[in-house]
Structure formats: structure tokens, C-alpha cells
Short mmCIF file of C-alpha atoms and ligand atoms in Angstrom, two decimals:
data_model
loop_
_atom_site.label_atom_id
_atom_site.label_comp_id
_atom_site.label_asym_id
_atom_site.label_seq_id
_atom_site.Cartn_x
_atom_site.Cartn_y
_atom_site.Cartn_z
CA UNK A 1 26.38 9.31 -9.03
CA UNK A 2 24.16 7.43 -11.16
CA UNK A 3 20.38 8.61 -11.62
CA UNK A 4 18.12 7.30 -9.48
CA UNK A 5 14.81 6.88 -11.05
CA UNK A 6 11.09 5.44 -8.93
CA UNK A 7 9.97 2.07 -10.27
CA UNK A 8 7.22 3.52 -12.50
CA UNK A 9 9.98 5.49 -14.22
CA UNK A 10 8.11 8.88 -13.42
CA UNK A 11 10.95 10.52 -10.99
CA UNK A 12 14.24 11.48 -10.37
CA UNK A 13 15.59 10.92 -7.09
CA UNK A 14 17.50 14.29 -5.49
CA UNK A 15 19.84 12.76 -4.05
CA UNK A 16 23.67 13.56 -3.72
CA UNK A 17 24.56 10.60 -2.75
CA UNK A 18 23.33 7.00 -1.90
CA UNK A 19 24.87 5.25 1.02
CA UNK A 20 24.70 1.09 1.82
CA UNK A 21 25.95 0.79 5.35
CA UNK A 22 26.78 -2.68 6.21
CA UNK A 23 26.70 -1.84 9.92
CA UNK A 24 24.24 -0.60 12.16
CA UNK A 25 27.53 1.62 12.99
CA UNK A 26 27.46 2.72 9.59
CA UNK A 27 23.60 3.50 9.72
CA UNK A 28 24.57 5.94 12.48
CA UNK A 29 27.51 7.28 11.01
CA UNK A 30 24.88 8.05 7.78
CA UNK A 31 22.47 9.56 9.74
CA UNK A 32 25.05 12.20 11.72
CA UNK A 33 27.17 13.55 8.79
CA UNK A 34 23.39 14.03 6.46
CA UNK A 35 21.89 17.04 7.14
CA UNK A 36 18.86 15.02 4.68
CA UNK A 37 18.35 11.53 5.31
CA UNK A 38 15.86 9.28 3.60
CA UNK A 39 16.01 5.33 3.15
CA UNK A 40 14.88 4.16 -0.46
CA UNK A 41 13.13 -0.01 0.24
CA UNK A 42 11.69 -0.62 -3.25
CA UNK A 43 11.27 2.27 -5.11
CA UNK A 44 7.76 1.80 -5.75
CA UNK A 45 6.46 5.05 -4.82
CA UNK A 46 5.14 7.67 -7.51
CA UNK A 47 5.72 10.94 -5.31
CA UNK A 48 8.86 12.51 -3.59
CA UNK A 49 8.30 10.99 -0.14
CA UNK A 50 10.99 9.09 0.19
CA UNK A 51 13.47 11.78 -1.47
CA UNK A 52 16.52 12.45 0.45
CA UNK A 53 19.51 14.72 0.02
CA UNK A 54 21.30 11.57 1.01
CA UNK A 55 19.47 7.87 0.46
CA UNK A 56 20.05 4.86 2.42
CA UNK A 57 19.90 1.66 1.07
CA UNK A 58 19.83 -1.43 4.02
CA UNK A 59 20.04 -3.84 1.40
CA UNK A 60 23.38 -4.72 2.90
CA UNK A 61 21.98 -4.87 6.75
CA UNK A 62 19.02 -7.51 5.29
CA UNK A 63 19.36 -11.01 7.04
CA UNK A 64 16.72 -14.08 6.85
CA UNK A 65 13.19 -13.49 8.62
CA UNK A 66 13.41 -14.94 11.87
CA UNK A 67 10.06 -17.05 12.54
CA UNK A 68 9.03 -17.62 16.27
CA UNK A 69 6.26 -19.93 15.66
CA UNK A 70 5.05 -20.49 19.34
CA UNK A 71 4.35 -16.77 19.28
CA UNK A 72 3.49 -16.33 15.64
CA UNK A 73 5.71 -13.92 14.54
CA UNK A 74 8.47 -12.71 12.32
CA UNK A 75 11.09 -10.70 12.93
CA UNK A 76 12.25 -9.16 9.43
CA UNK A 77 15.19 -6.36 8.92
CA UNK A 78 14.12 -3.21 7.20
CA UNK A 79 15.05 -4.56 3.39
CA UNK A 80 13.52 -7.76 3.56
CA UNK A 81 10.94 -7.45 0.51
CA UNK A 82 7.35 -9.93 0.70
CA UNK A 83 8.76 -12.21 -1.82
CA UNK A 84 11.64 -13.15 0.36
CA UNK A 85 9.45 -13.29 3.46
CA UNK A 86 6.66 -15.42 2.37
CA UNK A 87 9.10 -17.65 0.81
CA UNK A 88 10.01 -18.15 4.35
CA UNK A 89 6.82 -18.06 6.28
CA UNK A 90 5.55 -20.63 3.27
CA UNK A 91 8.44 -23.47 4.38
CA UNK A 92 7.44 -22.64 8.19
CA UNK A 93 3.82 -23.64 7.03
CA UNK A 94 2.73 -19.82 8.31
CA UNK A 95 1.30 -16.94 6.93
CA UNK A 96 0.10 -12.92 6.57
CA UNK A 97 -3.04 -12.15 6.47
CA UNK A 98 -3.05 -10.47 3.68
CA UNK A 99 -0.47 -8.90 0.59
CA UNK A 100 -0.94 -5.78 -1.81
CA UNK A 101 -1.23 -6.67 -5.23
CA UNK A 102 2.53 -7.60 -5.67
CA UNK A 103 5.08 -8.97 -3.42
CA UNK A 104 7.98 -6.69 -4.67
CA UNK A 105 7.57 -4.29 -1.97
CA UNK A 106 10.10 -4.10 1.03
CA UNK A 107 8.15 -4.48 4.14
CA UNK A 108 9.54 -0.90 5.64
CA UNK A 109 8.39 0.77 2.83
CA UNK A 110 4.95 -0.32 2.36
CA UNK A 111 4.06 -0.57 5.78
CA UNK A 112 5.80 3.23 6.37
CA UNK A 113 2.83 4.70 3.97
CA UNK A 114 -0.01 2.20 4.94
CA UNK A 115 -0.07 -0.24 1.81
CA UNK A 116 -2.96 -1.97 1.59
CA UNK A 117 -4.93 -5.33 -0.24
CA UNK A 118 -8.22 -5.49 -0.53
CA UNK A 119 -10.56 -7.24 2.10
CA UNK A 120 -14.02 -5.91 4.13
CA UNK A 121 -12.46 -7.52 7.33
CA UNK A 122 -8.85 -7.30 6.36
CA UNK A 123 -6.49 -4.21 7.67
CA UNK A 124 -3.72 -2.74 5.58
CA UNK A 125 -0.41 -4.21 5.79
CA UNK A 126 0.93 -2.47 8.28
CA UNK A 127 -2.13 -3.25 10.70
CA UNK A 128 -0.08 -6.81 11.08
CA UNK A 129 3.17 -4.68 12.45
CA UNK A 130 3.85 -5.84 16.31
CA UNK A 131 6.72 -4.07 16.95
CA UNK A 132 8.89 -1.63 14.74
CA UNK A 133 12.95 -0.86 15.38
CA UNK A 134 14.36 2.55 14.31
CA UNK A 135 17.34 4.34 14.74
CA UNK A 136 16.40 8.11 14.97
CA UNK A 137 18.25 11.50 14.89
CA UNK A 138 20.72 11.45 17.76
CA UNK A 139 21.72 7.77 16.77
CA UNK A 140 19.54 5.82 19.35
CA UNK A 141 17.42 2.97 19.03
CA UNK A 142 13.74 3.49 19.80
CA UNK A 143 11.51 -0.02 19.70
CA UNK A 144 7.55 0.47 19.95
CA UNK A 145 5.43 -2.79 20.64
CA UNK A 146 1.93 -3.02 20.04
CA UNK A 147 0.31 -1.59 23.32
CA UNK A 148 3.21 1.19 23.88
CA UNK A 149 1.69 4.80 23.72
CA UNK A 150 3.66 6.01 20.86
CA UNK A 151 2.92 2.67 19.10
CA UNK A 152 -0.07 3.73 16.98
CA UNK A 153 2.12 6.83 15.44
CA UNK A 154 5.31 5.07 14.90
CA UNK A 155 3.86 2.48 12.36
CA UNK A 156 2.87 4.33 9.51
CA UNK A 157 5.52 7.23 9.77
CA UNK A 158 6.12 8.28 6.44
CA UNK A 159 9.69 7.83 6.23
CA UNK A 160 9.97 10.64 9.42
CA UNK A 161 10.46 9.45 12.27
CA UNK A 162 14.13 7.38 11.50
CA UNK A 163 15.79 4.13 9.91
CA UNK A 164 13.69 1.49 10.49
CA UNK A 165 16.09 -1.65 11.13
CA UNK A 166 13.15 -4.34 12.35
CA UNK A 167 9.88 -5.23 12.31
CA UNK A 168 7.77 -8.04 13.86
CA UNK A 169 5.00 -9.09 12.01
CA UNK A 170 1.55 -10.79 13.36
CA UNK A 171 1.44 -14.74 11.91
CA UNK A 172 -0.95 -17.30 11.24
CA UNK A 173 -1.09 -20.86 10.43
CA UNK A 174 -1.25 -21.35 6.46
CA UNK A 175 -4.10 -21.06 4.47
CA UNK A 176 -5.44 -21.76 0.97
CA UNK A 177 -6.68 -19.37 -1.03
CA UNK A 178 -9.02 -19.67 -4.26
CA UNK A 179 -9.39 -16.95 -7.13
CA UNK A 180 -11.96 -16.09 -9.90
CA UNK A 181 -12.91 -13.13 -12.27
CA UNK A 182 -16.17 -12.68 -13.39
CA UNK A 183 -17.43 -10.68 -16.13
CA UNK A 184 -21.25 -9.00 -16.30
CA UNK A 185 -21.80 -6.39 -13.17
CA UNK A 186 -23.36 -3.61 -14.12
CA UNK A 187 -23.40 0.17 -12.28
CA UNK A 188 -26.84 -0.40 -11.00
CA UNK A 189 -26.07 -3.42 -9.17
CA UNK A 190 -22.72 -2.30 -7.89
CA UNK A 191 -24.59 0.95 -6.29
CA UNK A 192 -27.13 -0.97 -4.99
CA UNK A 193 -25.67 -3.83 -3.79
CA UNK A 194 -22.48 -2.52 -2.84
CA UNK A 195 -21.94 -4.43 0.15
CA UNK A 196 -22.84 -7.89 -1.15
CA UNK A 197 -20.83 -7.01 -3.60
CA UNK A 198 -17.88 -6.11 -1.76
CA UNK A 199 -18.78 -8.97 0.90
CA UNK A 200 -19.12 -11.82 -1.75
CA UNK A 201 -15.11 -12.95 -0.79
CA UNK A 202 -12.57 -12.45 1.47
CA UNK A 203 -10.87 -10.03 -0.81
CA UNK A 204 -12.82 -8.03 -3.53
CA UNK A 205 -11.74 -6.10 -6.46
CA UNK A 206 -13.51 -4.28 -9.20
CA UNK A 207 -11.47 -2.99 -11.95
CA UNK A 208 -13.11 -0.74 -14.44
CA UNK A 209 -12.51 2.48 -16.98
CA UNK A 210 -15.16 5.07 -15.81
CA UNK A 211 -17.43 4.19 -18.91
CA UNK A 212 -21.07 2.33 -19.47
CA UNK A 213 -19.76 -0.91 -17.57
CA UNK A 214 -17.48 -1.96 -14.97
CA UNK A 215 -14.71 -4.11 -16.18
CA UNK A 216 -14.14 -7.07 -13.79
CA UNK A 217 -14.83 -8.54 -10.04
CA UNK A 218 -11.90 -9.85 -8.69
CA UNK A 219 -12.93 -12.29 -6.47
CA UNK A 220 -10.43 -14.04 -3.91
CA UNK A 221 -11.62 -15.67 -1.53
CA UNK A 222 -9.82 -17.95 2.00
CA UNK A 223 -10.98 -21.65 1.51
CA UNK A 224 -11.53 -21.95 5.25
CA UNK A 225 -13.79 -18.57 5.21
CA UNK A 226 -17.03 -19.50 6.53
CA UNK A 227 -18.19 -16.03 6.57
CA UNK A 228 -17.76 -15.49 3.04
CA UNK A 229 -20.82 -15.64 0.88
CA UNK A 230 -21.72 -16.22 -2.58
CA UNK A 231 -23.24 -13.39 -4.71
CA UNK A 232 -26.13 -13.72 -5.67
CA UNK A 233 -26.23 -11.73 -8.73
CA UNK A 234 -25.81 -13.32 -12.59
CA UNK A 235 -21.95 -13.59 -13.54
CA UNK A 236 -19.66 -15.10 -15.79
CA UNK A 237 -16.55 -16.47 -14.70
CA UNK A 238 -13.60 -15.64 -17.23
CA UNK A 239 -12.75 -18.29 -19.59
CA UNK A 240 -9.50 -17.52 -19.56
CA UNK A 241 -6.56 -15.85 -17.44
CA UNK A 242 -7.13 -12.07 -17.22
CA UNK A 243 -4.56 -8.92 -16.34
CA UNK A 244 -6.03 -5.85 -14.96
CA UNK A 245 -4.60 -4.19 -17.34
CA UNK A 246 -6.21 -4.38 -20.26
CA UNK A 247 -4.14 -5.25 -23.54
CA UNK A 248 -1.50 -7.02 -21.11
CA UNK A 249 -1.37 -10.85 -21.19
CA UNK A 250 -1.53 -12.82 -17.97
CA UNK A 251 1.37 -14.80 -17.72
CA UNK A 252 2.55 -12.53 -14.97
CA UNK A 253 -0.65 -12.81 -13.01
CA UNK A 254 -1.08 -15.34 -9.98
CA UNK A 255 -3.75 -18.65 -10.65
CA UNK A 256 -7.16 -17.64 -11.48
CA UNK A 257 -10.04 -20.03 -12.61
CA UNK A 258 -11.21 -20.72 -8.45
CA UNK A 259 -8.16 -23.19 -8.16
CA UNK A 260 -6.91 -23.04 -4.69
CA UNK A 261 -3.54 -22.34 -3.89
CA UNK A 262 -1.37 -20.94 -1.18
CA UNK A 263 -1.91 -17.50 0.22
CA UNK A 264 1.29 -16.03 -0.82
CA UNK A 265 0.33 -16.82 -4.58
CA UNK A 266 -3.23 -15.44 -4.72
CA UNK A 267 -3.82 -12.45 -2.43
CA UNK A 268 -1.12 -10.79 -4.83
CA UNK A 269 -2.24 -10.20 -8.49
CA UNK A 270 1.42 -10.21 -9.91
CA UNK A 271 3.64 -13.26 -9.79
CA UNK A 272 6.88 -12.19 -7.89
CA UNK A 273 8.56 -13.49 -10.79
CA UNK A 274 7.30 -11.24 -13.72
CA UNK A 275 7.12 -7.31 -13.88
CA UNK A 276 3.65 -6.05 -12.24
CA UNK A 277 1.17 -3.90 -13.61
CA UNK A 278 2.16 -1.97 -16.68
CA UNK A 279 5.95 -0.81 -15.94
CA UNK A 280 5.27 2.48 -17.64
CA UNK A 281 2.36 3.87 -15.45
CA UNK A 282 1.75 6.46 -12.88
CA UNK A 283 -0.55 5.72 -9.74
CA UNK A 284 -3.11 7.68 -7.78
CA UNK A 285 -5.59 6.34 -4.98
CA UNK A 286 -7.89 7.73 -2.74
CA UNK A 287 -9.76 6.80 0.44
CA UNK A 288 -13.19 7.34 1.45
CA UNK A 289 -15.31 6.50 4.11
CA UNK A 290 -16.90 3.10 3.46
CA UNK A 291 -20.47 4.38 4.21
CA UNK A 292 -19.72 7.06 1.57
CA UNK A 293 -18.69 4.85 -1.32
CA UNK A 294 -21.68 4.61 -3.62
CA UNK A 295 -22.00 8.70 -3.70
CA UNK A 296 -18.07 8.19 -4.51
CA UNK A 297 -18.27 6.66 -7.46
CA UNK A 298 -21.14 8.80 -8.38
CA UNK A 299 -18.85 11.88 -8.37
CA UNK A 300 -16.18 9.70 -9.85
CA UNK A 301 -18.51 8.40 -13.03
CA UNK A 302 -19.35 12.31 -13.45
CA UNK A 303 -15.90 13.06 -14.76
CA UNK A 304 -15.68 9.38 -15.84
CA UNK A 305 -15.04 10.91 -19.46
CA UNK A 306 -12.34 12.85 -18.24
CA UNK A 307 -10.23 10.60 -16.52
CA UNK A 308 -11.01 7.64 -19.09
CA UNK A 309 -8.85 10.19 -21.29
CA UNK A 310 -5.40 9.21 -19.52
CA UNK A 311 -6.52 5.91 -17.44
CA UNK A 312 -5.53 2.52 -18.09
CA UNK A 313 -7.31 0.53 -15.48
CA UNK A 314 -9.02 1.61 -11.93
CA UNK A 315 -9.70 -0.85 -8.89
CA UNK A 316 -11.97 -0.44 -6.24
CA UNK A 317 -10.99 -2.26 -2.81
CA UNK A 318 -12.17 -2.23 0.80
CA UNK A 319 -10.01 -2.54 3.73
CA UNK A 320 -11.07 -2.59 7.41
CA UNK A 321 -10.81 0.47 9.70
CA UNK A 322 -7.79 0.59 12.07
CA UNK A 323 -5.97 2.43 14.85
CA UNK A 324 -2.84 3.95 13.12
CA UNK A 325 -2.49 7.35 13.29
CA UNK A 326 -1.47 8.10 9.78
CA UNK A 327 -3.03 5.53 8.00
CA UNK A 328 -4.95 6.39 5.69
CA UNK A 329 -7.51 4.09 7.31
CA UNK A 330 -7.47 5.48 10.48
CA UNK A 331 -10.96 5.68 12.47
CA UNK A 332 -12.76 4.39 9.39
CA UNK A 333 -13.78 1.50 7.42
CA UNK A 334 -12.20 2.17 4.41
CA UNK A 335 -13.29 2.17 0.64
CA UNK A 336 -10.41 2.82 -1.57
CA UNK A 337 -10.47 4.14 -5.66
CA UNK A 338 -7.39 3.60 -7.26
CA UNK A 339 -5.96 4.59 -10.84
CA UNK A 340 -3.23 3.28 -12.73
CA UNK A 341 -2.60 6.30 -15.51
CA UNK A 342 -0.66 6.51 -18.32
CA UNK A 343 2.98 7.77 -17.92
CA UNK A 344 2.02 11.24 -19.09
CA UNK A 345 2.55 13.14 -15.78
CA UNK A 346 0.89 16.43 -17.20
CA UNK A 347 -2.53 14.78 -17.84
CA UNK A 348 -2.06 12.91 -14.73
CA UNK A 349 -1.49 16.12 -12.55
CA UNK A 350 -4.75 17.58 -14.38
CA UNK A 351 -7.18 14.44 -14.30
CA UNK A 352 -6.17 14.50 -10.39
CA UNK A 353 -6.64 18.14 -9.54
CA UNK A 354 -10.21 16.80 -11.20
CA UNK A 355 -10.77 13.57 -9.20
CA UNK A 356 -9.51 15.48 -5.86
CA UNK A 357 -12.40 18.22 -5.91
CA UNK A 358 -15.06 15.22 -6.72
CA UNK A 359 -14.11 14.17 -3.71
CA UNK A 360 -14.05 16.80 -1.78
CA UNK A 361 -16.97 16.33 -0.01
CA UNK A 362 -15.81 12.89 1.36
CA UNK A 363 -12.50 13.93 2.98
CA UNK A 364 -11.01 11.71 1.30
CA UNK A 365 -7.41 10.42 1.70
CA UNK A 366 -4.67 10.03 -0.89
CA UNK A 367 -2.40 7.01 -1.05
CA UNK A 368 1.05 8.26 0.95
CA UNK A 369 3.02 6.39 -1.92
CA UNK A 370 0.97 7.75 -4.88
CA UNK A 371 0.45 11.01 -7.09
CA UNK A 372 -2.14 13.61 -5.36
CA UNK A 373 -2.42 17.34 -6.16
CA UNK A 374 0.06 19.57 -4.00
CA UNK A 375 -2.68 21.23 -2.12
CA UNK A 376 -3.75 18.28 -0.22
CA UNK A 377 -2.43 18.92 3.45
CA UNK A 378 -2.58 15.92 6.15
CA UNK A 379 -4.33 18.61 8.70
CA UNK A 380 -7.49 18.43 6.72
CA UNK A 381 -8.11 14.64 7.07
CA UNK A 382 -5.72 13.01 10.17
CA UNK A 383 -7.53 13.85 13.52
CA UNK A 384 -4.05 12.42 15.32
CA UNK A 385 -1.89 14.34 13.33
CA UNK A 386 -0.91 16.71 16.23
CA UNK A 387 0.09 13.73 18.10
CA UNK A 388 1.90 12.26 15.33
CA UNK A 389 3.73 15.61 15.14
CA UNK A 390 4.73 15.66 18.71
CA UNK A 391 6.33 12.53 18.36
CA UNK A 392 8.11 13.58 15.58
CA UNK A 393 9.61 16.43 17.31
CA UNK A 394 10.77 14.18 20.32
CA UNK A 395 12.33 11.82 17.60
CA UNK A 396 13.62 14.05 14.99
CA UNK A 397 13.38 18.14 16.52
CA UNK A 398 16.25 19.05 13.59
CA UNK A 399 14.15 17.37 10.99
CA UNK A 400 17.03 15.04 9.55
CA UNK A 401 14.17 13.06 8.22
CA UNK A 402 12.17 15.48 6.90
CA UNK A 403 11.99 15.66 3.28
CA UNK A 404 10.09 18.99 1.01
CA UNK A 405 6.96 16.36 0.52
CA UNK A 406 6.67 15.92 4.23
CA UNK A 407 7.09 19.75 5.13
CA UNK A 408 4.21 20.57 2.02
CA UNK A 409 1.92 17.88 2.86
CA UNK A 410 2.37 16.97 6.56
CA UNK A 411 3.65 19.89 8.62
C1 FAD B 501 3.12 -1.86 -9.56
C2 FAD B 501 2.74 -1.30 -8.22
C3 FAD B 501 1.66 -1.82 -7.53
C4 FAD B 501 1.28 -1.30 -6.28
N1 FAD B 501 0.25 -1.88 -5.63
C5 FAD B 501 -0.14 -1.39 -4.43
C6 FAD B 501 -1.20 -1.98 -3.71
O1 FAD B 501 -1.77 -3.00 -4.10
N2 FAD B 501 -1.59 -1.39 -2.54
C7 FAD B 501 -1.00 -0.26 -2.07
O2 FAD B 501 -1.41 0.24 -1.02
N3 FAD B 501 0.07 0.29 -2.70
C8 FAD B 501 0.50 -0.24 -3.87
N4 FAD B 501 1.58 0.31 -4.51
C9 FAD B 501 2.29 1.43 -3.87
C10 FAD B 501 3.41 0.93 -2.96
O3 FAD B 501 3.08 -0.22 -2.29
C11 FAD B 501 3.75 1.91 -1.86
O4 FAD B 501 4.01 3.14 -2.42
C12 FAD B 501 4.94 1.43 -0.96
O5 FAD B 501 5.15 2.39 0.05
C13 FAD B 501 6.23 1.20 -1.71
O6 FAD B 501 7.15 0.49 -0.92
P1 FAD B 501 8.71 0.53 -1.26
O7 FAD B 501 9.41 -0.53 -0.52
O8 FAD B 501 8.91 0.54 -2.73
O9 FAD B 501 9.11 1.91 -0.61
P2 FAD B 501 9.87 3.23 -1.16
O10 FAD B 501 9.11 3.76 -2.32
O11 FAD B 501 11.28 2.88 -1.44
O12 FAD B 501 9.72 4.12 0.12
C14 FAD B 501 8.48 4.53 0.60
C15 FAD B 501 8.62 5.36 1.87
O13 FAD B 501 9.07 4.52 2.92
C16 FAD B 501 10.28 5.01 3.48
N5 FAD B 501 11.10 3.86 3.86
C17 FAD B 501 11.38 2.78 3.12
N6 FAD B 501 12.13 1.92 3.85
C18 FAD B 501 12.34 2.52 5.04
C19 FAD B 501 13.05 2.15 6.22
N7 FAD B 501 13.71 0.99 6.33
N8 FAD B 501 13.07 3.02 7.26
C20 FAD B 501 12.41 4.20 7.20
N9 FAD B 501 11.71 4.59 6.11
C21 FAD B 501 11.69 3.76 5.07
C22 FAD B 501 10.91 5.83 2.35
O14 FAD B 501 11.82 6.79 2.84
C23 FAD B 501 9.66 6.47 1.75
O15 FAD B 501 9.27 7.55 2.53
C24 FAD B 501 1.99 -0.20 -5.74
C25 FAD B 501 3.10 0.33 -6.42
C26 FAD B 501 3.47 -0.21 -7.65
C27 FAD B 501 4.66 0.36 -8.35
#
């Protein structure tokens, strides 16, 4: 069998073999005869969660989103990635409300570790599931809708709990967006003015090295946001089209310079057309409480030298609190540090040992999808893991699904 390597080129895949059922048959056939089952959607993880004995690919099983408009929502099979989706919603004139920063992703898979934008009042992605569709252990199909009890567990499951075939996503009429970078915050003003700061748009980014200035704000902001407010601090906007990553030109970035545009083509900063990011990177992020975020980046400036060392770019986003047990913004408005490194996975594994016992103090949450040291156990930061556990063993008691990252960092 051919190698299977992640998208950031950093891991192997285990696997002994990868199967492509074209049936939902086959799916269940898969899932009896592996002692190991995992699904692979995109690839775009940076850790073993998603490492099965066997992998399933659905890319055979994906059909076209299926838009209910008088309900306002899509139906979408396990494979369908955002790029295909919002082609979709955008000729139905509907919309998300919100995408990470590319569309690549499949929908299962980001949603399965809690993917998120950025966006004070916006939820991660999988805060817009309404329903998800799984075949489990024993074959059967379990559906949980938005109200059910197990509903709040089965969303962001890790890759655990089975296959998931569908979900329905939560739609809204269209929307414009509008995009600009600005140049000139400084430290001071992003400590003490975090919230303005972070409030200024709909969606807020601030990428920045660790050094005597942050890089950017990414500003993004609805056209039909009346909440939204201007800062009121002394900016530049860029001249011209900007990466995040520094050294990287822009032609694979969406439409900057405050032009508005559709949703689908802003709220992401990678075209869906053009390789994301850096290609040859490794990722880390980690989760604090919002009220906690200006002693965060305190702690995080302290190593700042450190990390600077192996780091190409950082962002800093906010997401809304939600309800989902394993999300890693569960019970908490959510401010979120993120780190694209270079591909040297030594360094990387030492600069996060570093950044995890800054943040010690914060109980702060890694990214599912992303590299975190291998002491980090869900028990110390989930309050619902129990619950998610039980459900687990009522959906999976052999642990088919259960892969050596799950049984280190989750049970
Ligand atoms: C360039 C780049 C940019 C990124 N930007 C962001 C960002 O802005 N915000 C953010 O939060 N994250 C970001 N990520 C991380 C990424 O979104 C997540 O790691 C996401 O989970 C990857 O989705 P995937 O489809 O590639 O899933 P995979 O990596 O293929 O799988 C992820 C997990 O989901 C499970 N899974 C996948 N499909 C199914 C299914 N049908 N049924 C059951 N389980 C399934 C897998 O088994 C695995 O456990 C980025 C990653 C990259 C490479």
C-alpha cells in the first residue's frame, strides 16, 4: 500500500490498508472485518487522531449537498469538503455563518475536532451541526438532532464514536462580507484594549512573531453587521495584498483592501484554488478562557524568544462559547493562540512542551487536530468528559474506533 502522509507532510499514516466503500453496505462490511477503524476526510490534521489500522475513505459515498431552503439547511454526506458546499449554498443564494481559514477541509473532519474561524459572537464550525448520521460498531445507524440528549457529545467526537455518513448544517440567507489588514498595533494597546480590539469586526485576527510588535489585524467584517464597531485606535490599512505568512505572496489569499464580497470568499484566508498556508508547516493551538487572554499572552511573550526560534507566523482569534461536550469551547468564551511552526518536528515538540506549561495556569485546551505535548489528558480540562465516555461505551464498548491518540489523550 502506498504511504499515506497528513497534509502538512509531518506524518505517516499506520495504516494496513485503506478502504473506499461505495456502499453504505460496504461501510458496514469495513467496519466488522477491522478490528481498527478510522475514516481519513482531508488529511489536514498534524497529530495521530485520525490513525487507523484500517482507513476509510467516503470519497466514493459523497453526493451533492442537499439544500432545504424553507428550513435552512443542508444535508451534506461525510466527504463533502467546504469548497464543494459553499459552491452550492452560493447558487442557492445561502450561507454558513462562518469558515476556518481555508475551505479544503471535509465537513466530518473539521467539525469531528471542533474547527474553528475567528469571531467574538461566532461559534466554531461545528456549533452550526443540526443533526449528525453515523454508522457505529455493531453496523447500525444512530442520528442525533439538535435537542436529543446525546446530541451535545456526538458532534465533536473525535473520530470515536463511528462513520459519520450525514450532517445537516444550520443556513442563512447570503451575506457580503468586507476585508482589511492594518498595520501599527502595538502590545500596549492590544493588552489594554483587548476587547475593542477583538470587537472592532465580525471576525478578528492578529497575526504576530512573539517579538517587539504584533504583525497584523485581520479585520473581516459582515456588511450588514450593525453591531460591529470601528476601532478607535491609529492604523494603517495595507497598501497592498498580504499572506500571513510572512515571505509568501498573496495570490492565494481571498480579497483584501475592505472590498466586499461574498461570504464564502472572505471568512477564509486561502483561496480554495491555491495551496494554504505554507505547505511545509506544523500546527499547534491552544484555548483559553476569554477573560484570561491578556495574562495569556503575557506568559506567551515571556518565552516569545523561544518560540520565535521555530515559528513562522501566530494568530490570535476569538470564538464564542458553546454547548459541545468536547469542544474545545465548551462552557467558555473562547480566546484561541495558534502557531504555524516550521516543519522541524523536534523543535516543535520542545517549543510546545514550553508554550504548554505557560499556560498552565489557564487550563488551557489544545486544538484536537493539532500538535500538543503527550501529557495533556482531556480529564484535566472537559467537565463532560465522563458523559462523553459513557456514550462512547454504548456506541463503541470494543473500541473499533479507538485509535492510541484517543486511549493517551482521552480515556
Ligand atoms: C493549512 C491548514 C489550516 C488550518 N486552519 C484551521 C483553522 O482555521 N481553524 C481550525 O480550527 N483548524 C484549522 N486547521 C486544522 C484542521 O481544520 C482540523 O485539523 C480538521 O479536523 C481537519 O479536517 P480534515 O477533513 O482534514 O480531517 P482529517 O484530518 O482527515 O480527520 C480529522 C478527524 O476526523 C475524523 N473524521 C474525518 N471524517 C470522518 C467521518 N466521516 N466520520 C468519522 N470521523 C471522521 C478522523 O478520523 C480524524 O479523527 C488547519 C489545518 C491546515 C492544514
Amino acid at each position: 500500500m502506498a504511504v499515506i502522509r497528513s497534509w502538512g507532510g509531518n506524518r505517516e499514516y499506520r495504516a494496513v490498508a485503506i478502504e473506499r466503500p461505495a456502499t453504505l453496505g460496504d461501510v458496514q462490511r469495513s467496519i466488522a472485518e477491522s478490528p481498527q477503524v478510522s475514516v481519513i476526510g482531508t488529511r489536514h490534521t498534524f497529530n495521530d487522531i485520525g490513525d487507523g489500522e484500517v482507513l476509510v475513505d467516503l470519497s466514493n459515498l459523497a453526493s451533492p449537498p442537499v439544500i432545504d431552503r424553507a428550513r435552512r439547511r443542508v444535508s451534506v454526506s461525510g466527504a463533502t469538503t467546504y469548497s464543494e458546499l459553499t459552491w452550492h449554498l452560493d447558487r442557492a443564494r445561502m450561507a454558513l455563518h462562518n469558515l476556518a481559514s481555508l475551505p479544503h477541509l471535509s465537513v466530518a473532519g473539521a467539525t469531528a475536532t471542533g474547527t474553528h474561524g475567528s469571531g467574538s459572537a461566532l461559534g466554531n464550525l461545528s456549533t452550526a451541526v443540526e443533526s449528525v448520521e453515523m454508522i457505529t460498531a455493531d453496523g447500525d445507524v444512530a442520528t442525533f438532532h439538535r435537542g436529543d440528549d446525546y446530541f451535545d457529545g456526538a458532534v465533536v467526537h473525535l473520530g470515536a464514536l463511528g462513520v459519520v455518513t450525514r450532517l445537516e448544517l444550520a443556513l442563512e440567507e447570503t451575506y457580503s462580507v468586507e476585508q482589511t489588514v492594518f498595520d501599527g498595533l502595538d502590545w500596549e494597546t492590544l493588552a489594554s484594549r483587548f476587547d475593542e480590539v477583538f470587537d472592532s469586526a465580525t471576525s478578528v485576527s492578529v497575526f504576530t512573531r512573539w517579538g517587539a510588535t504584533p504583525g497584523a489585524l485581520w479585520c473581516k467584517r459582515r456588511v450588514d453587521d450593525r453591531r460591529a464597531s470601528s476601532l478607535d485606535v491609529p492604523l494603517t490599512s495595507a497598501t497592498s495584498p498580504r499572506n500571513p505568512i510572512p515571505g509568501i505572496a498573496a495570490t492565494g489569499c481571498t480579497e483584501q483592501g475592505g472590498v466586499p464580497g461574498p461570504w464564502w470568499d472572505r471568512w477564509p484566508h486561502f483561496r480554495a484554488d491555491a495551496v494554504p498556508s505554507a505547505g511545509a508547516e506544523i500546527q499547534s493551538e491552544f484555548f483559553v478562557d476569554r477573560g484570561d487572554s491578556v495574562a495569556a499572552i503575557e506568559a506567551i511573550r515571556a518565552i516569545g524568544d523561544e518560540l520565535d526560534e521555530v515559528l513562522l507566523v501566530s494568530e490570535i482569534r476569538t470564538i464564542a462559547g458553546d454547548d459541545l461536550w468536547m469542544s474545545p469551547c465548551h462552557g467558555r468564551d473562547s480566546t484561541a493562540f495558534h502557531f504555524t511552526w516550521r516543519r522541524d518536528s523536534a523543535a516543535v515538540e520542545t517549543a510546545v512542551e514550553l508554550l504548554a506549561q505557560q499556560l498552565e495556569p489557564f487550563a488551557a485546551r489544545p486544538h484536537w487536530g493539532k500538535v500538543f505535548p503527550t501529557s495533556f489528558r482531556a480529564a484535566t480540562a472537559y467537565e463532560r468528559l465522563d458523559d462523553f465516555l459513557d456514550l462512547r461505551d454504548q456506541l463503541d464498548p470494543g473500541g473499533r474506533f479507538t485509535t492510541p491518540w484517543f486511549e493517551r489523550h482521552v480515556l
